Coordinates of C-alpha atoms in Angstrom, one line a residue:
M1 CA 0.0 0.0 0.0
N2 CA 1.4 3.4 -1.0
K3 CA 2.1 5.8 1.9
I4 CA -0.6 8.5 2.3
L5 CA 0.8 11.8 3.5
K6 CA -1.5 13.5 6.0
I7 CA -1.2 17.1 7.1
I8 CA -2.8 17.6 10.4
S9 CA -1.8 21.2 11.3
A10 CA -1.4 24.5 9.6
S11 CA 2.0 24.7 11.4
L12 CA 3.2 21.9 9.1
F13 CA 3.9 24.6 6.5
A14 CA 5.5 26.9 9.0
V15 CA 9.0 28.3 8.3
L16 CA 11.8 25.9 9.1
L17 CA 13.7 25.5 5.9
I18 CA 15.1 29.1 5.7
G19 CA 14.4 30.4 9.1
C20 CA 11.9 32.7 10.7
G21 CA 12.7 36.3 10.8
S22 CA 9.4 37.3 12.3
E23 CA 6.3 35.9 13.8
Q24 CA 4.4 36.2 10.6
Q25 CA 4.7 33.6 7.9
D26 CA 6.6 34.6 4.7
P27 CA 4.5 33.2 1.8
T28 CA 7.6 32.3 -0.2
E29 CA 8.7 30.0 2.7
T30 CA 5.3 28.3 2.6
V31 CA 5.8 27.5 -1.1
L32 CA 9.3 26.3 -0.5
E33 CA 8.1 24.0 2.3
A34 CA 5.3 22.6 0.2
Q35 CA 7.7 22.0 -2.8
V36 CA 10.1 20.0 -0.6
L37 CA 7.3 17.9 0.9
A38 CA 6.0 17.2 -2.6
A39 CA 9.4 16.1 -3.8
Y40 CA 9.8 13.3 -1.2
P41 CA 9.5 9.8 -2.8
I42 CA 7.0 7.9 -0.7
S43 CA 6.6 4.6 -2.5
E44 CA 8.8 2.7 0.0
L45 CA 6.7 3.8 2.9
T46 CA 3.9 1.3 3.4
E47 CA 2.1 2.7 6.5
E48 CA 0.0 5.7 6.8
L49 CA 1.8 8.4 8.8
I50 CA 0.7 11.6 10.4
W51 CA 3.6 14.1 10.1
E52 CA 4.0 16.6 12.9
T53 CA 6.1 19.7 13.6
N54 CA 6.1 22.5 16.2
L55 CA 6.6 26.2 15.5
D56 CA 3.8 27.2 17.9
D57 CA 5.8 27.4 21.1
P58 CA 7.3 30.7 22.3
I59 CA 10.8 31.9 21.6
F60 CA 12.8 31.6 24.9
A61 CA 15.7 34.0 24.2
D62 CA 15.9 37.8 24.4
P63 CA 15.6 39.9 21.3
Q64 CA 17.7 42.5 23.0
A65 CA 20.8 40.3 22.9
I66 CA 23.9 41.8 21.3
K67 CA 26.0 39.8 18.9
G68 CA 29.8 39.6 19.1
G69 CA 32.7 39.5 21.5
T70 CA 34.9 36.8 23.1
L71 CA 33.8 34.9 26.2
R72 CA 36.7 34.0 28.3
M73 CA 36.2 31.1 30.7
Y74 CA 38.3 28.3 32.1
N75 CA 38.5 24.6 32.6
S76 CA 40.6 22.7 35.1
A77 CA 42.0 20.2 32.6
F78 CA 42.9 19.8 29.0
P79 CA 41.3 16.8 27.3
L80 CA 43.3 13.7 26.4
T81 CA 41.4 13.6 23.1
L82 CA 39.0 15.5 21.0
R83 CA 37.1 12.3 20.1
S84 CA 33.6 12.0 21.5
V85 CA 33.8 8.2 21.8
G86 CA 36.5 5.7 22.7
P87 CA 39.2 5.8 25.3
D88 CA 39.6 8.9 27.4
S89 CA 36.7 10.7 25.6
N90 CA 34.7 11.0 28.9
N91 CA 36.5 14.2 30.0
Q92 CA 35.6 17.7 31.3
M93 CA 35.7 19.4 27.9
R94 CA 33.4 16.8 26.3
T95 CA 30.5 19.2 26.1
L96 CA 32.5 21.5 23.9
V97 CA 32.5 18.7 21.3
Q98 CA 29.2 17.1 22.0
G99 CA 27.4 20.4 22.5
N100 CA 28.1 21.4 18.9
Q101 CA 26.6 18.2 17.5
L102 CA 22.8 18.6 17.1
G103 CA 20.1 16.0 17.3
L104 CA 17.1 15.5 15.1
I105 CA 14.8 17.2 17.6
D106 CA 15.0 18.9 21.0
M107 CA 12.7 19.5 23.9
H108 CA 11.4 23.1 24.4
P109 CA 12.7 24.1 27.9
V110 CA 9.5 25.9 28.8
T111 CA 6.7 23.8 27.4
D112 CA 8.6 20.5 27.3
K113 CA 7.3 19.8 23.8
V114 CA 9.2 18.4 20.9
I115 CA 10.7 21.1 18.7
P116 CA 12.6 20.7 15.3
V117 CA 16.4 20.9 15.0
L118 CA 18.0 18.8 12.3
A119 CA 14.6 17.4 11.4
T120 CA 11.8 19.6 10.3
H121 CA 9.0 17.0 10.9
W122 CA 8.5 13.6 12.6
A123 CA 5.9 10.9 12.6
Y124 CA 5.3 7.8 14.8
G125 CA 5.1 4.3 13.4
N126 CA 2.2 2.0 14.4
D127 CA 4.6 -0.4 16.0
G128 CA 5.3 2.0 18.9
K129 CA 9.1 1.8 18.4
T130 CA 9.7 3.5 15.0
I131 CA 10.1 7.3 14.4
Y132 CA 10.2 8.8 10.9
Y133 CA 12.0 12.1 10.3
K134 CA 12.2 14.6 7.5
L135 CA 15.6 16.2 7.5
N136 CA 16.2 19.9 7.0
P137 CA 17.7 20.3 3.5
Q138 CA 19.6 23.3 4.6
A139 CA 21.5 21.4 7.4
R140 CA 25.3 21.6 6.8
W141 CA 28.4 20.3 8.5
S142 CA 31.0 22.9 9.5
D143 CA 33.1 22.0 6.4
G144 CA 30.1 22.9 4.2
K145 CA 29.0 19.4 3.3
A146 CA 25.3 18.7 3.4
I147 CA 23.9 16.6 6.2
R148 CA 22.0 13.8 4.6
A149 CA 20.4 10.4 5.4
D150 CA 23.6 8.6 4.7
D151 CA 25.2 10.3 7.7
Y152 CA 22.6 8.7 10.0
L153 CA 23.1 5.3 8.4
F154 CA 26.8 5.7 9.0
T155 CA 26.2 6.5 12.7
L156 CA 24.9 3.0 13.1
D157 CA 27.9 1.5 11.4
F158 CA 30.3 3.8 13.3
M159 CA 28.8 3.2 16.8
R160 CA 28.7 -0.6 16.2
S161 CA 32.3 -0.8 15.0
P162 CA 34.8 -2.5 17.3
D163 CA 37.4 0.0 16.0
I164 CA 36.1 2.8 18.2
L165 CA 36.8 0.9 21.4
A166 CA 33.6 2.0 23.0
P167 CA 31.7 -1.0 24.4
W168 CA 28.8 1.0 25.7
Y169 CA 28.1 2.6 22.3
N170 CA 28.6 -0.8 20.6
N171 CA 26.0 -2.3 22.8
H172 CA 23.5 0.5 22.7
Y173 CA 23.5 0.9 19.0
T174 CA 23.1 -2.9 18.6
T175 CA 20.6 -3.9 21.2
E176 CA 18.6 -0.7 21.6
I177 CA 18.7 1.0 18.2
L178 CA 18.1 -1.8 15.8
E179 CA 17.7 -0.1 12.5
V180 CA 18.1 3.2 10.7
K181 CA 16.4 3.2 7.3
K182 CA 16.8 5.6 4.4
Y183 CA 13.9 6.4 2.1
D184 CA 15.6 9.2 0.3
D185 CA 18.4 11.7 1.1
L186 CA 16.0 13.7 3.4
T187 CA 13.8 11.0 4.9
I188 CA 14.8 8.4 7.5
S189 CA 13.3 6.2 10.1
V190 CA 14.8 5.0 13.4
T191 CA 13.6 1.7 15.0
G192 CA 14.3 0.8 18.5
S193 CA 14.2 -2.6 20.3
T194 CA 10.9 -2.1 22.1
A195 CA 7.8 0.1 22.0
K196 CA 7.9 3.2 24.2
P197 CA 5.4 5.9 25.1
K198 CA 5.5 8.6 22.4
A199 CA 7.0 11.1 24.9
D200 CA 10.0 8.9 25.4
L201 CA 10.7 7.6 21.9
H202 CA 12.8 10.6 20.8
Y203 CA 14.9 10.3 24.0
Y204 CA 15.6 6.6 23.9
Y205 CA 16.1 6.2 20.2
S206 CA 17.7 9.5 19.5
I207 CA 20.5 9.5 17.0
S208 CA 22.8 12.2 15.6
P209 CA 24.5 12.1 12.2
T210 CA 28.1 11.2 11.9
P211 CA 30.0 12.7 8.9
R212 CA 30.6 9.7 6.6
H213 CA 33.0 11.7 4.5
F214 CA 35.3 12.4 7.4
H215 CA 35.9 9.0 9.1
I216 CA 37.9 6.1 8.0
L217 CA 37.2 3.2 10.3
N218 CA 40.0 0.7 10.8
E219 CA 42.0 -0.6 13.7
D220 CA 44.0 2.6 14.0
W221 CA 40.9 4.9 14.2
V222 CA 41.4 5.7 17.9
K223 CA 45.0 6.8 17.4
N224 CA 44.4 8.5 14.0
Y225 CA 41.5 10.6 15.2
N226 CA 42.7 11.5 18.6
W227 CA 43.2 15.2 17.7
K228 CA 41.3 15.5 14.5
I229 CA 38.5 18.1 14.6
E230 CA 35.3 16.4 13.5
P231 CA 32.9 18.5 11.4
N232 CA 29.9 19.5 13.4
S233 CA 26.4 20.7 12.9
G234 CA 26.1 23.2 15.8
P235 CA 26.7 26.9 16.2
Y236 CA 30.4 26.8 17.0
K237 CA 33.5 25.0 15.7
I238 CA 36.9 24.4 17.3
T239 CA 39.4 26.6 15.5
N240 CA 42.5 26.8 17.6
I241 CA 44.1 24.4 20.0
R242 CA 47.2 24.9 22.2
K243 CA 47.5 21.7 24.1
G244 CA 47.5 22.2 27.8
K245 CA 46.9 25.9 27.5
Y246 CA 43.6 26.8 25.8
L247 CA 41.0 25.9 23.2
D248 CA 39.1 28.3 21.0
L249 CA 35.6 27.9 19.5
E250 CA 34.3 30.4 16.9
L251 CA 30.8 31.1 15.8
K252 CA 30.0 30.0 12.3
K253 CA 29.0 33.3 10.6
D254 CA 27.0 31.3 8.0
W255 CA 25.6 28.8 10.3
W256 CA 22.7 27.1 8.6
A257 CA 20.3 27.2 11.6
K258 CA 21.0 30.7 12.9
D259 CA 17.6 32.1 11.8
L260 CA 15.4 29.2 12.8
K261 CA 12.8 30.1 15.3
Y262 CA 14.2 28.3 18.4
F263 CA 17.8 29.4 17.7
K264 CA 16.9 33.1 17.3
Y265 CA 18.8 35.5 19.7
R266 CA 20.9 32.7 21.0
F267 CA 24.6 31.8 20.7
N268 CA 25.5 35.4 20.7
V269 CA 29.3 35.6 21.3
D270 CA 31.6 35.3 18.3
R271 CA 34.3 33.4 20.1
I272 CA 34.8 31.3 23.2
R273 CA 38.2 30.9 24.7
V274 CA 38.6 28.1 27.3
K275 CA 41.8 28.5 29.2
V276 CA 43.2 25.6 31.2
I277 CA 43.8 26.7 34.8
R278 CA 44.2 23.6 37.0
D279 CA 43.9 25.3 40.4
E280 CA 40.6 27.0 41.3
E281 CA 42.2 29.6 43.5
I282 CA 44.5 30.7 40.6
A283 CA 41.5 30.7 38.3
F284 CA 39.7 33.0 40.7
R285 CA 42.6 35.4 40.7
H286 CA 42.5 35.5 36.9
F287 CA 38.8 36.3 37.1
M288 CA 39.2 39.1 39.7
K289 CA 41.8 40.7 37.5
G290 CA 39.3 40.8 34.6
E291 CA 41.1 38.1 32.6
L292 CA 38.1 35.8 32.7
D293 CA 34.5 37.0 32.2
L294 CA 32.8 34.3 34.2
F295 CA 33.5 32.3 37.4
P296 CA 31.2 29.4 38.3
I297 CA 31.0 29.2 42.1
K298 CA 30.8 25.8 43.6
A299 CA 32.4 26.0 47.0
P300 CA 30.6 28.1 49.7
K301 CA 33.9 29.8 50.7
F302 CA 34.0 31.4 47.3
W303 CA 30.5 32.7 47.5
H304 CA 30.6 33.9 51.1
E305 CA 34.3 34.9 51.5
R306 CA 36.3 35.1 48.3
A307 CA 33.8 36.7 45.9
T308 CA 33.4 39.8 48.2
G309 CA 35.1 43.2 48.5
P310 CA 35.3 46.4 46.4
L311 CA 34.9 44.8 43.0
I312 CA 31.5 43.4 44.1
D313 CA 30.6 46.3 46.3
N314 CA 31.3 48.8 43.6
G315 CA 29.3 46.9 41.0
Y316 CA 32.0 45.9 38.6
I317 CA 31.3 42.2 39.3
H318 CA 27.9 40.8 39.8
K319 CA 26.8 37.6 41.6
I320 CA 23.8 35.4 40.9
Q321 CA 22.2 32.5 42.7
F322 CA 19.7 31.0 40.2
Y323 CA 17.3 28.2 41.3
N324 CA 16.4 25.7 38.6
N325 CA 14.1 22.7 38.4
I326 CA 16.0 19.8 36.9
A327 CA 16.7 16.2 37.6
R328 CA 19.6 16.1 40.1
S329 CA 23.0 14.7 39.2
P330 CA 23.8 11.5 41.3
F331 CA 26.8 13.0 43.1
G332 CA 28.3 11.0 46.0
F333 CA 30.6 8.0 46.7
Y334 CA 30.6 5.2 44.2
L335 CA 31.9 2.0 45.9
N336 CA 33.9 -0.4 43.7
Q337 CA 32.5 -3.8 44.7
D338 CA 35.4 -5.5 43.0
S339 CA 37.6 -4.0 45.7
K340 CA 37.6 -6.1 48.9
P341 CA 36.1 -5.8 51.5
L342 CA 33.6 -3.6 49.6
D343 CA 32.2 -6.7 48.0
E344 CA 30.6 -7.5 51.4
P345 CA 27.1 -5.8 51.9
G346 CA 27.7 -5.4 55.6
M347 CA 30.9 -3.5 55.0
R348 CA 29.1 -1.1 52.6
E349 CA 26.4 -0.6 55.1
A350 CA 28.9 0.1 57.9
L351 CA 30.8 2.5 55.7
A352 CA 27.7 4.4 54.8
S353 CA 26.8 4.7 58.5
A354 CA 30.3 6.1 59.2
I355 CA 30.0 8.8 56.6
N356 CA 28.7 12.0 58.2
F357 CA 27.5 13.9 55.1
D358 CA 24.9 15.8 57.1
G359 CA 27.5 17.1 59.6
M360 CA 29.7 18.1 56.7
L361 CA 26.9 20.0 55.0
E362 CA 26.2 21.9 58.2
N363 CA 29.8 22.5 59.5
V364 CA 31.8 22.8 56.3
L365 CA 29.4 23.8 53.5
R366 CA 27.4 26.3 55.7
G367 CA 24.1 24.6 55.1
D368 CA 24.2 25.8 51.5
Y369 CA 23.4 22.3 50.0
E370 CA 20.7 19.6 50.5
R371 CA 21.4 15.9 51.0
L372 CA 20.7 13.8 48.0
P373 CA 18.2 11.1 49.0
S374 CA 19.1 8.5 46.4
F375 CA 20.7 7.8 43.0
N376 CA 17.5 8.8 41.1
T377 CA 16.2 12.2 42.3
G378 CA 14.0 14.7 40.5
H379 CA 12.5 12.5 37.8
G380 CA 9.0 12.9 38.9
K381 CA 7.1 9.6 39.1
Y382 CA 10.2 7.8 37.9
S383 CA 11.8 8.6 41.3
N384 CA 11.0 6.8 44.5
T385 CA 10.5 9.7 46.9
E386 CA 10.3 7.4 49.9
L387 CA 14.0 6.6 49.8
T388 CA 16.3 8.6 52.1
A389 CA 20.0 8.8 52.4
P390 CA 21.7 6.7 55.1
K391 CA 22.3 8.5 58.3
F392 CA 25.5 8.9 60.3
D393 CA 25.1 6.2 63.0
L394 CA 28.1 5.2 64.9
D395 CA 26.3 2.5 67.0
K396 CA 25.2 0.8 63.8
A397 CA 28.6 1.1 62.2
N398 CA 30.4 -0.3 65.2
A399 CA 28.0 -3.2 65.6
L400 CA 28.4 -4.2 61.9
L401 CA 32.1 -3.9 62.0
D402 CA 32.4 -5.9 65.2
A403 CA 30.2 -8.6 63.7
A404 CA 32.5 -8.7 60.6
G405 CA 35.5 -9.4 62.8
W406 CA 37.0 -5.9 62.7
D407 CA 36.8 -5.8 66.4
T408 CA 40.3 -4.6 67.4
R409 CA 41.9 -1.2 67.0
D410 CA 45.5 0.0 66.6
S411 CA 47.1 2.8 68.5
N412 CA 45.5 5.3 66.2
G413 CA 42.0 4.0 66.8
I414 CA 41.8 2.3 63.4
R415 CA 40.2 -1.1 63.3
T416 CA 42.2 -4.1 62.3
K417 CA 41.6 -7.7 61.2
N418 CA 44.4 -10.3 60.8
G419 CA 46.9 -7.5 61.1
E420 CA 45.3 -5.5 58.3
A421 CA 44.1 -1.9 59.0
L422 CA 40.6 -1.0 57.8
N423 CA 41.2 1.8 55.3
F424 CA 39.7 3.0 52.1
G425 CA 41.0 5.4 49.4
I426 CA 38.7 8.1 48.1
T427 CA 39.6 9.2 44.6
Y428 CA 38.4 12.7 43.6
G429 CA 39.3 15.2 41.0
T430 CA 39.0 18.8 42.4
A431 CA 40.4 20.6 45.4
I432 CA 37.0 22.1 46.3
H433 CA 36.0 18.8 47.9
T434 CA 39.1 18.6 50.1
D435 CA 37.8 20.5 53.2
G436 CA 34.6 18.4 53.2
L437 CA 36.5 15.2 52.8
V438 CA 38.8 16.0 55.6
Y439 CA 35.8 16.5 57.8
L440 CA 34.4 13.1 56.7
K441 CA 37.8 11.5 57.3
E442 CA 37.8 12.7 60.9
E443 CA 34.3 11.6 61.6
A444 CA 34.9 8.1 60.1
K445 CA 37.8 7.6 62.5
K446 CA 35.2 7.5 65.3
A447 CA 34.0 4.2 63.8
G448 CA 37.6 3.1 63.4
I449 CA 37.7 3.6 59.6
E450 CA 40.6 5.3 57.9
L451 CA 39.8 7.3 54.8
R452 CA 42.7 8.1 52.5
L453 CA 42.2 11.1 50.3
D454 CA 43.5 10.6 46.8
M455 CA 43.1 13.9 44.9
L456 CA 44.2 13.7 41.2
D457 CA 44.4 16.2 38.4
A458 CA 41.4 16.0 36.1
A459 CA 43.0 14.0 33.4
S460 CA 44.4 11.4 35.8
F461 CA 41.1 11.3 37.7
F462 CA 39.2 10.4 34.5
K463 CA 41.8 7.9 33.5
K464 CA 41.5 6.1 36.9
L465 CA 37.7 6.1 36.7
N466 CA 37.8 4.6 33.2
E467 CA 40.2 1.9 34.3
K468 CA 38.2 1.3 37.6
T469 CA 41.3 1.1 39.8
Y470 CA 39.7 3.1 42.7
Q471 CA 38.0 1.9 45.9
L472 CA 35.7 4.8 46.4
A473 CA 35.2 7.5 43.8
M474 CA 33.6 10.9 44.5
L475 CA 31.9 12.0 41.3
S476 CA 28.7 12.8 39.6
F477 CA 27.1 12.0 36.3
G478 CA 24.9 14.0 33.9
V479 CA 21.3 13.1 33.8
G480 CA 18.9 12.8 31.0
Y481 CA 15.2 13.1 30.3
R482 CA 14.5 9.7 31.9
P483 CA 16.6 7.7 34.5
A484 CA 19.3 5.6 32.8
Y485 CA 20.0 2.3 34.7
W486 CA 21.5 0.0 32.1
Q487 CA 24.8 1.8 31.7
H488 CA 25.2 2.4 35.4
F489 CA 24.0 -0.9 37.0
H490 CA 23.6 -3.7 34.5
S491 CA 26.1 -6.5 34.8
E492 CA 26.9 -6.2 31.1
N493 CA 28.9 -3.2 32.1
A494 CA 30.5 -4.6 35.2
H495 CA 34.1 -5.8 35.7
K496 CA 35.4 -4.0 32.6
P497 CA 37.0 -0.6 31.8
Q498 CA 35.5 2.2 29.8
T499 CA 31.9 1.8 31.0
N500 CA 29.8 3.8 33.4
N501 CA 29.0 0.9 35.9
M502 CA 31.3 2.6 38.4
T503 CA 30.2 0.3 41.3
N504 CA 30.6 -2.9 39.2
M505 CA 27.1 -3.8 40.1
D506 CA 26.3 -7.4 39.1
K507 CA 23.0 -8.5 40.5
P508 CA 20.6 -10.7 38.5
E509 CA 17.5 -9.3 40.1
I510 CA 18.6 -5.8 39.2
D511 CA 19.5 -6.9 35.7
E512 CA 16.0 -8.4 35.3
L513 CA 14.2 -5.3 36.3
I514 CA 16.4 -3.1 34.1
M515 CA 15.6 -5.2 31.1
Q516 CA 11.9 -5.1 32.0
Y517 CA 12.2 -1.3 32.3
R518 CA 13.8 -1.1 28.9
A519 CA 11.1 -3.3 27.3
A520 CA 8.1 -1.7 29.0
T521 CA 5.8 0.3 26.7
A522 CA 3.3 1.9 29.1
A523 CA 4.3 4.9 31.1
Q524 CA 2.8 3.6 34.3
D525 CA 4.8 0.4 34.1
R526 CA 8.0 2.2 33.3
E527 CA 7.5 4.5 36.3
R528 CA 6.8 1.6 38.6
L529 CA 9.8 -0.3 37.4
S530 CA 12.0 2.7 37.8
R531 CA 11.0 3.1 41.4
D532 CA 11.6 -0.6 42.0
I533 CA 15.1 -0.5 40.5
S534 CA 15.9 2.6 42.5
T535 CA 14.9 0.7 45.7
L536 CA 17.1 -2.3 44.9
I537 CA 20.1 -0.1 44.0
H538 CA 19.6 1.8 47.3
Q539 CA 19.5 -1.4 49.2
Q540 CA 22.8 -2.6 47.8
G541 CA 24.5 0.4 49.3
A542 CA 27.1 0.7 46.5
F543 CA 26.3 4.3 46.0
I544 CA 26.4 6.6 49.1
P545 CA 24.3 9.7 48.1
G546 CA 26.1 13.0 48.6
Y547 CA 24.4 16.3 48.2
Y548 CA 23.2 18.8 45.6
A549 CA 22.4 22.5 45.3
P550 CA 18.9 23.3 44.1
Y551 CA 20.5 26.3 42.4
T552 CA 23.6 27.4 40.5
R553 CA 25.9 30.2 41.6
S554 CA 28.2 32.4 39.4
A555 CA 30.2 35.6 39.6
Y556 CA 30.6 37.6 36.4
W557 CA 31.8 40.9 35.2
R558 CA 28.9 43.3 34.5
W559 CA 29.4 43.4 30.8
L560 CA 28.2 39.8 30.6
R561 CA 24.5 40.2 30.2
L562 CA 21.5 38.0 30.9
P563 CA 17.9 38.1 29.5
S564 CA 15.3 39.9 31.6
F565 CA 13.9 36.5 32.6
V566 CA 17.4 35.3 33.5
G567 CA 16.9 31.7 32.4
T568 CA 14.4 28.8 32.1
A569 CA 13.7 26.2 34.7
Q570 CA 15.7 23.8 32.7
N571 CA 18.9 25.9 32.7
S572 CA 21.6 24.1 34.7
S573 CA 23.1 27.6 34.7
P574 CA 22.1 30.9 33.1
F575 CA 25.4 30.7 31.3
D576 CA 24.8 27.3 29.7
L577 CA 26.8 27.2 26.4
F578 CA 24.9 24.6 24.5
G579 CA 21.9 22.2 24.6
N580 CA 18.3 23.2 24.5
T581 CA 18.8 26.1 27.0
G582 CA 22.3 27.3 25.8
G583 CA 23.6 30.6 24.6
L584 CA 21.0 32.9 26.2
F585 CA 23.6 35.4 27.5
W586 CA 25.7 38.0 25.6
L587 CA 28.5 40.5 25.9
D588 CA 27.9 44.2 25.8
P589 CA 31.0 46.1 24.5
K590 CA 29.7 49.5 25.6
I591 CA 29.1 48.3 29.1
K592 CA 32.6 46.7 29.1
E593 CA 34.2 50.0 28.0
E594 CA 32.1 51.9 30.6
T595 CA 33.1 49.4 33.4
L596 CA 36.8 49.5 32.6
A597 CA 36.9 53.3 32.4
G598 CA 34.8 53.5 35.6
K599 CA 37.0 51.1 37.5
K600 CA 40.1 53.2 36.5
A601 CA 38.3 56.4 37.6
K602 CA 37.0 54.6 40.8
Q603 CA 33.4 55.2 39.7
V604 CA 30.8 53.2 41.7
F605 CA 28.1 51.3 39.9
E606 CA 25.0 49.6 41.4
K607 CA 25.9 46.6 43.4
Q608 CA 24.1 43.5 42.2
I609 CA 23.7 40.2 43.9
L610 CA 20.7 38.5 42.3
L611 CA 18.7 35.8 44.0
D612 CA 16.4 34.4 41.4
T613 CA 13.8 32.0 42.8
Q614 CA 11.2 32.0 40.0
H615 CA 11.9 28.3 39.4
K616 CA 12.5 27.3 43.0
V617 CA 10.7 24.0 44.0
Q618 CA 8.7 24.8 47.1

């Protein structure tokens, strides 16, 4: 049966192909859109599809934004590679690469509805696991080559290839994304392994194009492409690298998507220079000298003590505390169950009872943070809100350790067994955690446990994580639209390097529920399974929940400007660079000139410490 093209909304003919310069439809754009749709061969499509698009949601950027300028920021480490997959690709600068590779669609950060990006339209198959996409014919790689259906087919070949040395991607693009089919250069379908609710299909079976013309897959791919700059589809491209010193990104002046509705008034700076400054204190000094425009504030001492004084009082530097409403990163201690005696459930429970996170939050972090209750927090009905973080309980810790045979102590009060002292190394990657960890170390001694603090530079930290040679690792992960359990807790990813199963979790009952969760098609079933998985993970005690801030804090020179609405609820920071909330800020050259002249003349501007609670969860 020939495919029947149904148009269900007037917005189907809305401007996407050559942008939207105003809220009113340009009739020439309607004609162009209709011509493109009419040109699509449809004989190979056998099911009746209802094509959708979305240009009805509001623009979420500020029309007052000024274009131009160079944003100067810093990172604590230089990456070991520019590859986005394979060994050492999971590094701090990964977002500079990944953030400039667009997906087929995105989620509107205010309405949470699907909006077009590389695809102009989408349709859902009757099987509940296939999505059809019409690609934007204007989409281009940064080298000028057109982005076409073959680039999506190549993604499947690329991600499945053993040459990239990326087992997680190999598995995901084999067992989860089963097929990418080309109907013509601008029409594809993506089929996943199981049916999902419509709201989840784009997330679970998302796929980005990979430039077929750029990659040559062979056994030397990892080495050959370690420092090659892959063509990208996003607003910026890497143009200058000085290893160990800095990395530059420049805005594409002829970026194909710059006038599309949901990209309007965004990505305003012409250039981003990311300096490598390994010490936070040194980075802060650079910032206070005006050598950096922005300083993200994580440690309370910077907010309360360091980011104070004449530069703030006289209005040259502003501060902001911005509340958001996002799923919370699972930050805390990941216990390597392949490291004895952490393979024993009683030892993990005893250790959790000897970790006084609540005391640290109050005494070291000034009550600025909240305790994370569990690994999965902030995902609505997908989170089990009845779970709570383990409490500091010396009686419980002592009883468990005595029962396990660690019932004698050396002259320093540390428990011993068969002549071996009870100690654990904590691997972490930034000095801002040191004060808190010193507090936890002293508290744990009360239970007879010695914690050894192992701070590494960022590159060494990520290498040790990837190789899984730690006992306890203090780290966090990014979170997605839905909780991701397979990569973190399925046994397929345990006992091997270069995977995200940081605890080496290997439990058949958890595996079974994870696979049911992946296979479930009804939203209610998925929500229930997610809560059940969360409960089992919590009971295993291999992740000790840390803490989170329900807000983000930054200090910035007053020439760095924000929209009148500051940011959306989905902004991890008002200064997000990329993603569906990125690029809302801009630099104002007149204000910079005014500020520098005023500083020299000792002029006083209005002091601004902004507390933005519009998105605060009550």
